PDB file of C-alpha atoms in Angstrom:
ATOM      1  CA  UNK A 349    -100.402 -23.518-124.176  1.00 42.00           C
ATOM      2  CA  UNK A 350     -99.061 -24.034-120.633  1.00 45.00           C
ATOM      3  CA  UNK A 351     -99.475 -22.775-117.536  1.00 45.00           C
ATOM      4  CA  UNK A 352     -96.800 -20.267-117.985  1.00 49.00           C
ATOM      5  CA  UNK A 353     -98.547 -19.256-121.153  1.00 54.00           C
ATOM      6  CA  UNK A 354    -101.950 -17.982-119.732  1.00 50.00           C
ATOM      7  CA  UNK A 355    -100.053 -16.245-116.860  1.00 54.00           C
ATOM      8  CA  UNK A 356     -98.576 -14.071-119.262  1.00 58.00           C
ATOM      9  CA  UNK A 357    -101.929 -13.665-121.864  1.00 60.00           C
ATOM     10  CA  UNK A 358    -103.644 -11.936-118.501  1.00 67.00           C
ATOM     11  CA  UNK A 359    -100.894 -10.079-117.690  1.00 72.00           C
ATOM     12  CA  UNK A 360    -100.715  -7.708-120.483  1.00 71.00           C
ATOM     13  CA  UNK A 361    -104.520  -6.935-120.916  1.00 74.00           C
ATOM     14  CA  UNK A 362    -105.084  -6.547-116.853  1.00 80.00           C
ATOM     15  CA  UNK A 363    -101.774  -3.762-117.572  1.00 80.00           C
ATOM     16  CA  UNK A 364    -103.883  -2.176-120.026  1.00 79.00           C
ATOM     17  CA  UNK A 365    -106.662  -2.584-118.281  1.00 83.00           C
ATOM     18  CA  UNK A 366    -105.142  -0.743-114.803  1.00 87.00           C
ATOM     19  CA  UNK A 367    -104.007   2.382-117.085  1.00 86.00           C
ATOM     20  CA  UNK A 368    -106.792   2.847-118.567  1.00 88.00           C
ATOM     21  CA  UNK A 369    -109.010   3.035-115.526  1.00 91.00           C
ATOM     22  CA  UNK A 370    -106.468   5.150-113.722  1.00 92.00           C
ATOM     23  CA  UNK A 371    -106.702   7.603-116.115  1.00 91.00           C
ATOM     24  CA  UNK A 372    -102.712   6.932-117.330  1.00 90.00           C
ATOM     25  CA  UNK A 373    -103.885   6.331-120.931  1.00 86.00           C
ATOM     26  CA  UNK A 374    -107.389   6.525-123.144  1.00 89.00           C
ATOM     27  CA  UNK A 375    -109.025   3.579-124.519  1.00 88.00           C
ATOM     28  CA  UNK A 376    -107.951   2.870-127.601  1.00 88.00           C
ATOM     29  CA  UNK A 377    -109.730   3.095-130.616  1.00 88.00           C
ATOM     30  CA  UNK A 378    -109.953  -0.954-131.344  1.00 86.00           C
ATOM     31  CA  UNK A 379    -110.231  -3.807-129.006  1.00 83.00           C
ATOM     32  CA  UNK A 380    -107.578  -5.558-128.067  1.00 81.00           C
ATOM     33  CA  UNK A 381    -108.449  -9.695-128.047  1.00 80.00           C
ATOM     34  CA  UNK A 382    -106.460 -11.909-125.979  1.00 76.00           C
ATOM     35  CA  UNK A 383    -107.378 -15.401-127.014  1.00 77.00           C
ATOM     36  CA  UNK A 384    -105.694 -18.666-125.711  1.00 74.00           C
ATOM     37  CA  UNK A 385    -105.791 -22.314-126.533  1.00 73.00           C
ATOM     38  CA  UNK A 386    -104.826 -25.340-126.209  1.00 72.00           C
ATOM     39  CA  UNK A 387    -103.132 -28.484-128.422  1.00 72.00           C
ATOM     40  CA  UNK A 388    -100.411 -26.763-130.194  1.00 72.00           C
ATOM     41  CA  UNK A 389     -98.184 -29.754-130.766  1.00 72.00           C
ATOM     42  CA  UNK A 390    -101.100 -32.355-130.974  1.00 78.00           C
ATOM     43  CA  UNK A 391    -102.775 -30.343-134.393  1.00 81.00           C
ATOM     44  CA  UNK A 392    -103.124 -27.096-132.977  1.00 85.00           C
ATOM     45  CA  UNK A 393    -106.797 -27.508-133.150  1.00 88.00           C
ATOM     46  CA  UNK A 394    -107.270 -24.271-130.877  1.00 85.00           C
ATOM     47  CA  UNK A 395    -105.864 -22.311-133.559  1.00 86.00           C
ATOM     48  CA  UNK A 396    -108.020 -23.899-135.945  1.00 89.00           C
ATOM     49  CA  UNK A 397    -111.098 -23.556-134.350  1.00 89.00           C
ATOM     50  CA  UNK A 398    -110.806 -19.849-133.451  1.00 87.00           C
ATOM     51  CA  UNK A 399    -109.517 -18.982-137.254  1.00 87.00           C
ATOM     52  CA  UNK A 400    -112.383 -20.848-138.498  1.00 89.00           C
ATOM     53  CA  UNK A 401    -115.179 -18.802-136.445  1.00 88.00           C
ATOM     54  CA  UNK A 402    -113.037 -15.364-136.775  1.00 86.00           C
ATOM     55  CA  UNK A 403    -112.066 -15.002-139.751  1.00 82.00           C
ATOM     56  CA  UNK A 404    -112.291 -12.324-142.678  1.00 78.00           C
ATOM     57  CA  UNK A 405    -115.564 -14.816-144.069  1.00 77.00           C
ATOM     58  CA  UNK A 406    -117.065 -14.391-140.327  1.00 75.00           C
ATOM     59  CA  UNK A 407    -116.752 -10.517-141.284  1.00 72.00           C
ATOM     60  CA  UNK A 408    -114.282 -10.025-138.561  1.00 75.00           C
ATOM     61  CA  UNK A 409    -111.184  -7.647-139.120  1.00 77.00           C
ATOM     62  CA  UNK A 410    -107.623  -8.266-137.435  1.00 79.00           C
ATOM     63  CA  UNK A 411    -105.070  -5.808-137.740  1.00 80.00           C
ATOM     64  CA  UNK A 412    -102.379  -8.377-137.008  1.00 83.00           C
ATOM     65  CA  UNK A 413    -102.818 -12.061-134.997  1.00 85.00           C
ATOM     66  CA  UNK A 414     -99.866 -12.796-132.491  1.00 83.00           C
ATOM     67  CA  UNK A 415     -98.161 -15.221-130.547  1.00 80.00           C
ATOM     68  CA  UNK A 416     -95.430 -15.138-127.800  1.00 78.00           C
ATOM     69  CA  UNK A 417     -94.619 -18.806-126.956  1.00 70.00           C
ATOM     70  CA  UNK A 418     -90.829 -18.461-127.423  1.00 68.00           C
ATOM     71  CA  UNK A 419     -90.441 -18.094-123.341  1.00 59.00           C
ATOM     72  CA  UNK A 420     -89.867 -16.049-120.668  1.00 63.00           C
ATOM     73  CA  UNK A 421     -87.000 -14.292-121.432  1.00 75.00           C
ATOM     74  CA  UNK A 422     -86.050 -10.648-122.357  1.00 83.00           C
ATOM     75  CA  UNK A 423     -87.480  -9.697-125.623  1.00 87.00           C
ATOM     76  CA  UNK A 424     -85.614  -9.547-128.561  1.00 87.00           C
ATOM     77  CA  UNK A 425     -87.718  -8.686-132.050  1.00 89.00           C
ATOM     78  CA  UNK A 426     -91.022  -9.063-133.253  1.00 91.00           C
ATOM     79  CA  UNK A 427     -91.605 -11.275-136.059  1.00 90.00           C
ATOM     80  CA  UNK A 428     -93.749  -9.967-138.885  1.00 92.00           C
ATOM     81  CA  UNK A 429     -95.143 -12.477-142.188  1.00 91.00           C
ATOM     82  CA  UNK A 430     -97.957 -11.500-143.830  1.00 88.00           C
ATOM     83  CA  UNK A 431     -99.279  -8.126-145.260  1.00 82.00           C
ATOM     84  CA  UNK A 432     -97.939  -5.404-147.499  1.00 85.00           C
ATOM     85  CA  UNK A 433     -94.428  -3.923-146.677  1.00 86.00           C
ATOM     86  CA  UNK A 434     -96.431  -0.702-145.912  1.00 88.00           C
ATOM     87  CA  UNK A 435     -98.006  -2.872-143.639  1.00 89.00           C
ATOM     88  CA  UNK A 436     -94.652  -3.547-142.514  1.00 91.00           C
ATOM     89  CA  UNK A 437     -93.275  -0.303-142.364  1.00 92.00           C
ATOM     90  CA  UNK A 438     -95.985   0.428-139.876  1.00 91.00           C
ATOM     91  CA  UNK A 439     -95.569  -1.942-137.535  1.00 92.00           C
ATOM     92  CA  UNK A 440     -91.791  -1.383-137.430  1.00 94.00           C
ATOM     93  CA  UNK A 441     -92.513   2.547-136.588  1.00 94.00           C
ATOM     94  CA  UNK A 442     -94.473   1.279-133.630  1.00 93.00           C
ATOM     95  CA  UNK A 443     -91.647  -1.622-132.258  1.00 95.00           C
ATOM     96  CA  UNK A 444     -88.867   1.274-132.975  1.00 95.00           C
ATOM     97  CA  UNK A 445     -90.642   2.884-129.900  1.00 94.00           C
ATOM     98  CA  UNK A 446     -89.118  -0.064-128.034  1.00 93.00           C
ATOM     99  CA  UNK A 447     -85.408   0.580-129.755  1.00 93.00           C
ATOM    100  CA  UNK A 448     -83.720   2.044-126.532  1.00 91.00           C
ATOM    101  CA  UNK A 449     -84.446  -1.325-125.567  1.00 90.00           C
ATOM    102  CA  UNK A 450     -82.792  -2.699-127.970  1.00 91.00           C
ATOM    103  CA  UNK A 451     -86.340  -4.599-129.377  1.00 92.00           C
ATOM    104  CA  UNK A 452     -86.619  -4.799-133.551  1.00 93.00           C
ATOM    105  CA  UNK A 453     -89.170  -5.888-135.878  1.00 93.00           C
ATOM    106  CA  UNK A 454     -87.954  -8.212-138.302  1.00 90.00           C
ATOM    107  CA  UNK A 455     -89.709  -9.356-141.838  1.00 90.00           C
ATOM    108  CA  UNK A 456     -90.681 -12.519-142.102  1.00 89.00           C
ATOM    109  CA  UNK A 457     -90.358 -14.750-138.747  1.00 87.00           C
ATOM    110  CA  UNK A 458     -93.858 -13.867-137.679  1.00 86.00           C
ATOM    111  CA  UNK A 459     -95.581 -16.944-138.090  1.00 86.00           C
ATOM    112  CA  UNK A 460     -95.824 -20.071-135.988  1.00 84.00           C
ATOM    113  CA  UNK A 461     -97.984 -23.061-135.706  1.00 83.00           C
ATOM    114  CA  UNK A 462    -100.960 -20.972-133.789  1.00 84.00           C
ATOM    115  CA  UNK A 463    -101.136 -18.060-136.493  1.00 86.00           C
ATOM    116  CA  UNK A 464     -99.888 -19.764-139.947  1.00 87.00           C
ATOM    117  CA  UNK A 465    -103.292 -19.898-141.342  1.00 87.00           C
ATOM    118  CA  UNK A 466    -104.089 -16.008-141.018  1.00 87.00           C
ATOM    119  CA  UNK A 467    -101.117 -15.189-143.315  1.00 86.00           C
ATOM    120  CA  UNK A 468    -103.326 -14.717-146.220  1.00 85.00           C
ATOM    121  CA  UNK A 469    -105.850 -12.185-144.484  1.00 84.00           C
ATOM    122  CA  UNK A 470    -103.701 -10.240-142.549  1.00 85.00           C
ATOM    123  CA  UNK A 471    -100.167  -9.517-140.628  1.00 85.00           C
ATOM    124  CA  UNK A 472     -98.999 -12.199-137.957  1.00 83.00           C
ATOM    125  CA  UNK A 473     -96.423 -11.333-135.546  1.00 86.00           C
ATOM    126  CA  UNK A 474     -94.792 -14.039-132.701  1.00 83.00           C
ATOM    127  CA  UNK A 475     -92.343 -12.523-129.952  1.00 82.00           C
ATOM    128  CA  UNK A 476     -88.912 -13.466-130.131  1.00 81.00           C
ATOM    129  CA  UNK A 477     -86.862 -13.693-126.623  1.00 76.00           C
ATOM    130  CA  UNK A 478     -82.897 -13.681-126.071  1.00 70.00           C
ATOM    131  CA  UNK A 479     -82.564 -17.378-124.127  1.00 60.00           C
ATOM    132  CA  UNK A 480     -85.197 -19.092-126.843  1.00 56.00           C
ATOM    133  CA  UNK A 481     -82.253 -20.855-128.791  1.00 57.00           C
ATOM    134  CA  UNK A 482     -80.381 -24.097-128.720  1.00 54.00           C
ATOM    135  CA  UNK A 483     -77.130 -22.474-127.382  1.00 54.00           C
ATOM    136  CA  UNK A 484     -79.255 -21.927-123.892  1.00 58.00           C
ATOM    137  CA  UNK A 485     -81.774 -24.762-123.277  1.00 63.00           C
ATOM    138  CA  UNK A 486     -83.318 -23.637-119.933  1.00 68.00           C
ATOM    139  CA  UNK A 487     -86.257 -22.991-121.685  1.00 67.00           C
ATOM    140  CA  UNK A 488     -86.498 -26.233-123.129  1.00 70.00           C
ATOM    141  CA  UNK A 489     -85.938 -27.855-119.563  1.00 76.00           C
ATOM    142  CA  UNK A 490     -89.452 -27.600-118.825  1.00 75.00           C
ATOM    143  CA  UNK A 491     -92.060 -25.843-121.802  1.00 72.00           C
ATOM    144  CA  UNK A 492     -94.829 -27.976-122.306  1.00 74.00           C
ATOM    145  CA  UNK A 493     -93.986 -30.064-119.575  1.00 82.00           C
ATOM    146  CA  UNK A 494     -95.699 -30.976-116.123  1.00 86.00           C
ATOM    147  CA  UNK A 495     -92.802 -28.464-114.202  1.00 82.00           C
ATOM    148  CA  UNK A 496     -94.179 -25.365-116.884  1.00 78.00           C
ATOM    149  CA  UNK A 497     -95.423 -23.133-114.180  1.00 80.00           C
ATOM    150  CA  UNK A 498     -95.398 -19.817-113.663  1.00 75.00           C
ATOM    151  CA  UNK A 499     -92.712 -20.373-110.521  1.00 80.00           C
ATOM    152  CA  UNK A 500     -90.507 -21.240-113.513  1.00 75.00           C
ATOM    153  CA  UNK A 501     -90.681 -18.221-115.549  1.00 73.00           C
ATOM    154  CA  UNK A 502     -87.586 -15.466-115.242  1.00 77.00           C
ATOM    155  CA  UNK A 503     -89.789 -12.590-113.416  1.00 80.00           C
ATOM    156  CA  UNK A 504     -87.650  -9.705-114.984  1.00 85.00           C
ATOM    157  CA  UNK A 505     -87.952 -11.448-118.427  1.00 83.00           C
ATOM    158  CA  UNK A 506     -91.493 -11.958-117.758  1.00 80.00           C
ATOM    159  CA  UNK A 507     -91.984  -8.291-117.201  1.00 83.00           C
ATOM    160  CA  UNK A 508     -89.457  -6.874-120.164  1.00 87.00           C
ATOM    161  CA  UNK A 509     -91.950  -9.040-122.458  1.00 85.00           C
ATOM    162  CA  UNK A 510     -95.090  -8.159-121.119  1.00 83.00           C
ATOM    163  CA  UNK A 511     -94.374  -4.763-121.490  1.00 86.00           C
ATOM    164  CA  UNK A 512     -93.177  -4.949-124.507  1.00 89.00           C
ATOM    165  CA  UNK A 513     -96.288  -6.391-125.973  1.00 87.00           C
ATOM    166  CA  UNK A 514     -98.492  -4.314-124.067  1.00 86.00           C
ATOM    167  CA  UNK A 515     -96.745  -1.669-125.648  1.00 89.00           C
ATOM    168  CA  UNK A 516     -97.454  -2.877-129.444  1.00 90.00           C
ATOM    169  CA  UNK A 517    -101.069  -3.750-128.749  1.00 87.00           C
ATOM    170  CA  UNK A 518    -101.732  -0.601-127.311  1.00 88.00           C
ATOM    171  CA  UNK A 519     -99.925   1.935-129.836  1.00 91.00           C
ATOM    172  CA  UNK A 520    -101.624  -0.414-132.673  1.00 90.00           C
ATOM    173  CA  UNK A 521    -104.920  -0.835-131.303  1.00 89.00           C
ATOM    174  CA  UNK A 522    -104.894   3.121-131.083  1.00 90.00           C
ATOM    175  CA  UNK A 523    -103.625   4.048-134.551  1.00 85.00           C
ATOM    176  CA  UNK A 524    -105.691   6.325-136.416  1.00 73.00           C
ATOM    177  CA  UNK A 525    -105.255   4.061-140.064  1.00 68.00           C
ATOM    178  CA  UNK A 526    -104.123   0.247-139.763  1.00 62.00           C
ATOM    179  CA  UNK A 527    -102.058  -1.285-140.816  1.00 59.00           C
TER     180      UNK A 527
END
């Protein structure tokens, strides 16, 4: 995880955060945990760690485990491996709020290197964005590189995406049954 990464991790809880406390939304009924780590491409140790102290054995109970480190770019589906297609079904009502912006949830493209390993226990979802693909490599010009900063990112991408997933973890994290 790069600089760039942990920029936008803070970004959607402190969005949360500000709405609840102004009064613009109610808690929700679960917590939302934003977790990030380190080593990704070197054994993704991070990802190990955490899933080893978290997990179902550690009696702890995720509704779905995410990731978002396909750039900065306007959002373009959520991914979605793991859990039952009711499960499914579920999460796709909640990303069809996004439709008008043209946002899907498509079955399985949810994992990645960071979540893999909760596929048995429960769903895992990554963020897909329009500019993360070999036909436009500005993204690859500098991820996980020395020049990843946040000065770097594509501010109205940035924002399309962070509201996006603030908008899943919220409507999730407030469902009545879960998924």
């Amino acid at each position: 995880m790069m600089v760039a990464d942990i920029f936008r991790l803070g970004k959607r809880i402190r969005i949360l955060n500000n709405l609840i406390s102004r009064g613009v939304i109610t808690r929700p009924r679960r917590s939302v945990r934003s977790i990030g780590w380190f080593n990704e491409e070197n054994g993704a140790d991070g990802a190990y760690s955490y899933y080893n102290n978290h997990n179902k054995q550690k009696n702890q109970n995720h509704i779905f485990v995410g990731e978002s480190d396909n750039g900065n770019f306007f959002p373009n589906d959520f991914g979605y491996s793991g859990g039952s297609e009711a499960s499914f079904k579920e999460f796709s009502s909640v990303v069809s709020l996004l439709s008008v912006f043209n946002i899907t949830a498509t079955y399985g493209t949810g994992t990645t290197t960071d979540n893999k390993m909760w596929v048995s226990e429960t769903a895992c979802v990554n963020l897909h964005s329009k500019g993360h693909t070999d036909s436009d490599p500005y993204y690859f010009w500098f991820h996980h590189t020395d020049a990843d900063t946040p000065d770097k990112l594509n501010a109205d991408g940035l924002k399309a995406s962070v509201a996006a997933i603030a908008v899943v973890l919220y409507v999730s994290a407030d469902m009545v049954a879960s998924y």
